[in-house]
CSV table of C-alpha atoms in Angstrom, one decimal:
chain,number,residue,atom,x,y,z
A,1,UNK,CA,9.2,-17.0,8.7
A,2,UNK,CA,9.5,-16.4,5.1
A,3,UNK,CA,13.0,-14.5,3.3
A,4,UNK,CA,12.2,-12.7,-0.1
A,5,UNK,CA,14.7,-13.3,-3.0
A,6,UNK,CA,17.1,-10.9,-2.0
A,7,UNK,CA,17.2,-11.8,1.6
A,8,UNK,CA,17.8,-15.5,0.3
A,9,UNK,CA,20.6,-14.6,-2.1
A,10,UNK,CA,22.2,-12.7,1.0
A,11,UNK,CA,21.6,-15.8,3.5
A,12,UNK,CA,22.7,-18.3,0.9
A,13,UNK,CA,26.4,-15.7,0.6
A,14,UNK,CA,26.4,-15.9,4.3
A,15,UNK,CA,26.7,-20.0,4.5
A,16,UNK,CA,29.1,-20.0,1.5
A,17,UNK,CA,31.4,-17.9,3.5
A,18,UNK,CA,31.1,-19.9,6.8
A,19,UNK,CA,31.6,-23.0,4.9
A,20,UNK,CA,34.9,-21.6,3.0
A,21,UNK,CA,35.9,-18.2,5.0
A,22,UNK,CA,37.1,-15.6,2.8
A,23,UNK,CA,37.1,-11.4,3.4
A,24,UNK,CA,33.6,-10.4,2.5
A,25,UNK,CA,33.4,-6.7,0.8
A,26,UNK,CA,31.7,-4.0,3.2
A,27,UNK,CA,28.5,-4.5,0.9
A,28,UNK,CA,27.8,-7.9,1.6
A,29,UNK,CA,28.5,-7.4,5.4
A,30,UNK,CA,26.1,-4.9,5.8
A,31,UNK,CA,23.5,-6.8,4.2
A,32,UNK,CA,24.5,-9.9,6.1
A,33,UNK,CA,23.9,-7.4,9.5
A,34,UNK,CA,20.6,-6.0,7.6
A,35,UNK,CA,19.3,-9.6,7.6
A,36,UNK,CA,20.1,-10.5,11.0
A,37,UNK,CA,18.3,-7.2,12.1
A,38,UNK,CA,15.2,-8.6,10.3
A,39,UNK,CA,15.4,-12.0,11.7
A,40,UNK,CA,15.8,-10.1,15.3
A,41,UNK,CA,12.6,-8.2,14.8
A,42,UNK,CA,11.1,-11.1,12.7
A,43,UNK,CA,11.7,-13.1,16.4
A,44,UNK,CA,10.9,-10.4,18.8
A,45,UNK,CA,7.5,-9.5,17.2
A,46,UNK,CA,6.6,-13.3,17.0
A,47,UNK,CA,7.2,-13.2,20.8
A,48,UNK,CA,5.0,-10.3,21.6
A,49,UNK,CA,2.5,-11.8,19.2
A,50,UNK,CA,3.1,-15.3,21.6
A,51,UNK,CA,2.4,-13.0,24.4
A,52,UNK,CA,-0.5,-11.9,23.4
A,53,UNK,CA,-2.4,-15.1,22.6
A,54,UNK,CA,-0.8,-17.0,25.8
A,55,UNK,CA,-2.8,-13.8,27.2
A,56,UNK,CA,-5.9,-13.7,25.3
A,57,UNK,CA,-6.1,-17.9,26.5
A,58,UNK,CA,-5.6,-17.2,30.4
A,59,UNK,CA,-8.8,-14.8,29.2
A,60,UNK,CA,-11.0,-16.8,27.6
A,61,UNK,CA,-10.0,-19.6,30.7
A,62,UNK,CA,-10.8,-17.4,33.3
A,63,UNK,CA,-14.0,-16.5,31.6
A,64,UNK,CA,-15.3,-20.5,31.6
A,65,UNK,CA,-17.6,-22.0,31.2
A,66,UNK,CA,-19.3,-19.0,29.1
A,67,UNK,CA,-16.5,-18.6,26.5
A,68,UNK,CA,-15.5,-22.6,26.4
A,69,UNK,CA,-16.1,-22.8,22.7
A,70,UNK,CA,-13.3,-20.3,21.7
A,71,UNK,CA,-11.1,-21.5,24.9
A,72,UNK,CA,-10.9,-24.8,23.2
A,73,UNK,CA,-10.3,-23.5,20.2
A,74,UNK,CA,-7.3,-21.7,21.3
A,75,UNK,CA,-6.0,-24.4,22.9
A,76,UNK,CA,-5.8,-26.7,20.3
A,77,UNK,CA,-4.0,-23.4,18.5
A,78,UNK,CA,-1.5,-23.0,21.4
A,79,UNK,CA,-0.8,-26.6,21.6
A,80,UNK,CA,0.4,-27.0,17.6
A,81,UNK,CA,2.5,-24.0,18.5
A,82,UNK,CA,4.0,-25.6,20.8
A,83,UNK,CA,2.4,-24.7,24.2
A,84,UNK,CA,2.9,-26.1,27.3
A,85,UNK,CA,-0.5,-27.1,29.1
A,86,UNK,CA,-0.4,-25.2,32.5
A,87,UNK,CA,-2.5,-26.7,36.1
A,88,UNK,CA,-5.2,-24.1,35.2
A,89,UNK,CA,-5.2,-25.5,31.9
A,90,UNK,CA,-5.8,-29.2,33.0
A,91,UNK,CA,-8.4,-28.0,35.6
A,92,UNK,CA,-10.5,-26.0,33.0
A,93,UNK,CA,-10.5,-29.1,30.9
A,94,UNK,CA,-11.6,-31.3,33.8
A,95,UNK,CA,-14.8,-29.2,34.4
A,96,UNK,CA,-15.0,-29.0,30.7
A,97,UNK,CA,-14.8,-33.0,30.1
A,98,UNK,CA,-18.5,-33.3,29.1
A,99,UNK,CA,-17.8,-32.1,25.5
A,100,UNK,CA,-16.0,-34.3,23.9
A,101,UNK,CA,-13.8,-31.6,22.1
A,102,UNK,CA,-12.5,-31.5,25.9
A,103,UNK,CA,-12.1,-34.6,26.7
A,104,UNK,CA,-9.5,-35.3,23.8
A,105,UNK,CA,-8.0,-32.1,24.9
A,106,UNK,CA,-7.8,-33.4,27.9
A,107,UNK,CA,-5.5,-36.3,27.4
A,108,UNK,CA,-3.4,-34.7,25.3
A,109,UNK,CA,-3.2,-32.2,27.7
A,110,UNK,CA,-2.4,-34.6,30.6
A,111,UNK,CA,0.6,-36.3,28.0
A,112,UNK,CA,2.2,-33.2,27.5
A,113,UNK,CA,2.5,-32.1,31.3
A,114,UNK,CA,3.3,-35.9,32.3
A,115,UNK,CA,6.1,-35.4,29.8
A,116,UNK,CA,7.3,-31.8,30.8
A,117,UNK,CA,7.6,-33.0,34.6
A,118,UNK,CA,9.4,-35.8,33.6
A,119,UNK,CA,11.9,-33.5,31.6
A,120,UNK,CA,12.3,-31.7,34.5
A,121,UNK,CA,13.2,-34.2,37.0
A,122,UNK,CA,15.1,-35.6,34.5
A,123,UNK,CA,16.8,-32.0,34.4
A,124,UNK,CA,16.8,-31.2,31.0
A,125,UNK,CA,15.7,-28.2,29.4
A,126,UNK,CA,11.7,-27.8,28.8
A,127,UNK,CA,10.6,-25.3,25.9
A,128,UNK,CA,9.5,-22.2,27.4
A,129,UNK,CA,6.4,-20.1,27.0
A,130,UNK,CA,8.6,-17.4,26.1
A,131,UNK,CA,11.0,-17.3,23.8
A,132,UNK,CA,14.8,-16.6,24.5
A,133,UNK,CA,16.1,-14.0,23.3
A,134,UNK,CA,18.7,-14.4,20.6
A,135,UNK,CA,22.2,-12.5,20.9
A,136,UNK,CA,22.8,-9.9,18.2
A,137,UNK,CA,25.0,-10.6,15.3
A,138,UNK,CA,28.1,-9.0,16.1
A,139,UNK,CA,30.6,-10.5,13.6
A,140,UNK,CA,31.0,-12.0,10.5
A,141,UNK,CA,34.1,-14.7,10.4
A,142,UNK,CA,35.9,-13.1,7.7
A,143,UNK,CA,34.0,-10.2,7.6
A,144,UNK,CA,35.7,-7.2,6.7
A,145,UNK,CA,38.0,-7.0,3.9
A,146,UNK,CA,40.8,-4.9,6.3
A,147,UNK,CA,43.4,-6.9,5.6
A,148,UNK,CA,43.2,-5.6,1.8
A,149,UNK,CA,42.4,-1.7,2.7
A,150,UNK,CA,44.2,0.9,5.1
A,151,UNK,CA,42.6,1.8,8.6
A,152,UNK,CA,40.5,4.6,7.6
A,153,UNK,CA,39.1,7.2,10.4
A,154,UNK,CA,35.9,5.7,12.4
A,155,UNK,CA,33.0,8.6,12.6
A,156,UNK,CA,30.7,7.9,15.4
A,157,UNK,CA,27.1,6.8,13.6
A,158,UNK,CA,24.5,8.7,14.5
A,159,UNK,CA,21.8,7.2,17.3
A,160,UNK,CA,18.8,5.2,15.3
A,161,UNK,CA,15.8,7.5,16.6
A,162,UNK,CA,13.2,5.4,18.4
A,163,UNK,CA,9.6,4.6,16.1
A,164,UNK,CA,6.9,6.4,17.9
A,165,UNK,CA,4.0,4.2,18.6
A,166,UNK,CA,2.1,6.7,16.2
A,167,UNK,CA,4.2,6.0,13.4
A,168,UNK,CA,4.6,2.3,14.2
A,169,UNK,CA,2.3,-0.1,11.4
A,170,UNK,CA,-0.8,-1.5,12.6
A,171,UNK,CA,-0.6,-5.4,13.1
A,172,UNK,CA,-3.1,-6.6,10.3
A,173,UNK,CA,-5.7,-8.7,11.8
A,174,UNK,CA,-4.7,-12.0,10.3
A,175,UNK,CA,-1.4,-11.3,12.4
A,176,UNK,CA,-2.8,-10.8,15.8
A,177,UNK,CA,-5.9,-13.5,15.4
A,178,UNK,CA,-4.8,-16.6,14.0
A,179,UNK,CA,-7.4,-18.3,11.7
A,180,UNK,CA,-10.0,-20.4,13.4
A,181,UNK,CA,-10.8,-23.7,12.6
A,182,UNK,CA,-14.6,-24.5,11.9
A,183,UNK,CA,-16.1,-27.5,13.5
A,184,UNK,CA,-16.7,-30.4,11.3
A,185,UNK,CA,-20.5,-30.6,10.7
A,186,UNK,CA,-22.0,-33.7,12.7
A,187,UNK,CA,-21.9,-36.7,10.2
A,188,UNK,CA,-25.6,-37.7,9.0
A,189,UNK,CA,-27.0,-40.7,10.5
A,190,UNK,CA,-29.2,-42.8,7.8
A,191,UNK,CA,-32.3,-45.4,9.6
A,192,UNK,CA,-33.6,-48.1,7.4
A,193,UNK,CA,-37.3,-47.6,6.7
């Protein structure tokens, strides 16, 4: 996730207050509730976008031994993100083991669940393959300067209208496919003559 300069200069505000609380003027608490709206959406589409490639592997697995190429491939993706290797992911690699791309998947695979059972047996908390969603910012510590300024009249703020899907942005394809990683090319074997 990257903040632009503004969000930053808002964000840095935000941690100078929680380290030495002081009333905050209205301005910089609704740009403190701006940014956590962003982060919130920020989250929530990185979660559908989650979705969709956990999705787009159970796919390209049920679709083996045809599509093993780009299974693998997405694998390897899902794993650096953090994924963790389900049964039907250990038994596509077994059938798969002949390719050596497979094999090392393989292992790593059979780590990572040896290590997620063991974490829960242990009882501690495995990661997910969703993430959890995050409570809304409610309050600032601080926040309002009403100690300073008389109790004006609340007027109810007007319902935020829903975004049609028509008027939503398309997702630009570098969003929704992550970059691929091209095989290294076979190294070149040299016979003495």
């Amino acid at each position: 996730m990257a903040f632009s300069a503004d969000e930053l200069r808002v964000l840095r505000r935000a941690l100078a207050n929680a380290l030495h609380p002081a009333p905050l003027p209205d301005e910089d608490v609704q740009d403190c509730l701006r940014l956590a709206g962003s982060v919130d959406e920020a989250a929530g589409e990185a979660g559908r976008l989650r979705a969709f490639l956990l999705a787009d592997l159970a796919r390209y697995r049920d679709t083996l031994p045809g599509s093993a190429t780009s299974y693998l491939e997405l694998l390897q993706d899902a794993l650096a993100a953090g994924y963790d290797p389900l049964p039907e992911d250990l038994a596509a690699l077994r059938a798969q083991r002949r390719r050596p791309v497979a094999a090392a998947l393989l292992e790593r695979c059979q780590v990572l669940a040896e290590r997620s059972v063991r974490a829960r047996l242990a009882g501690r908390a495995v990661p997910a393959t969703t993430p959890a969603p995050r409570s809304r910012l409610l309050a600032l510590p601080g926040g309002r300067a009403a100690a300073a300024e008389p109790e004006r009249p609340k007027t109810p703020a007007a319902p935020a209208r829903p975004v049609p899907p028509s008027e939503r942005p398309a997702p630009k394809p570098s969003e929704v496919f992550p970059p691929r990683r091209r095989p290294a090319p076979p190294p070149q074997q040299r016979f003495a003559g």
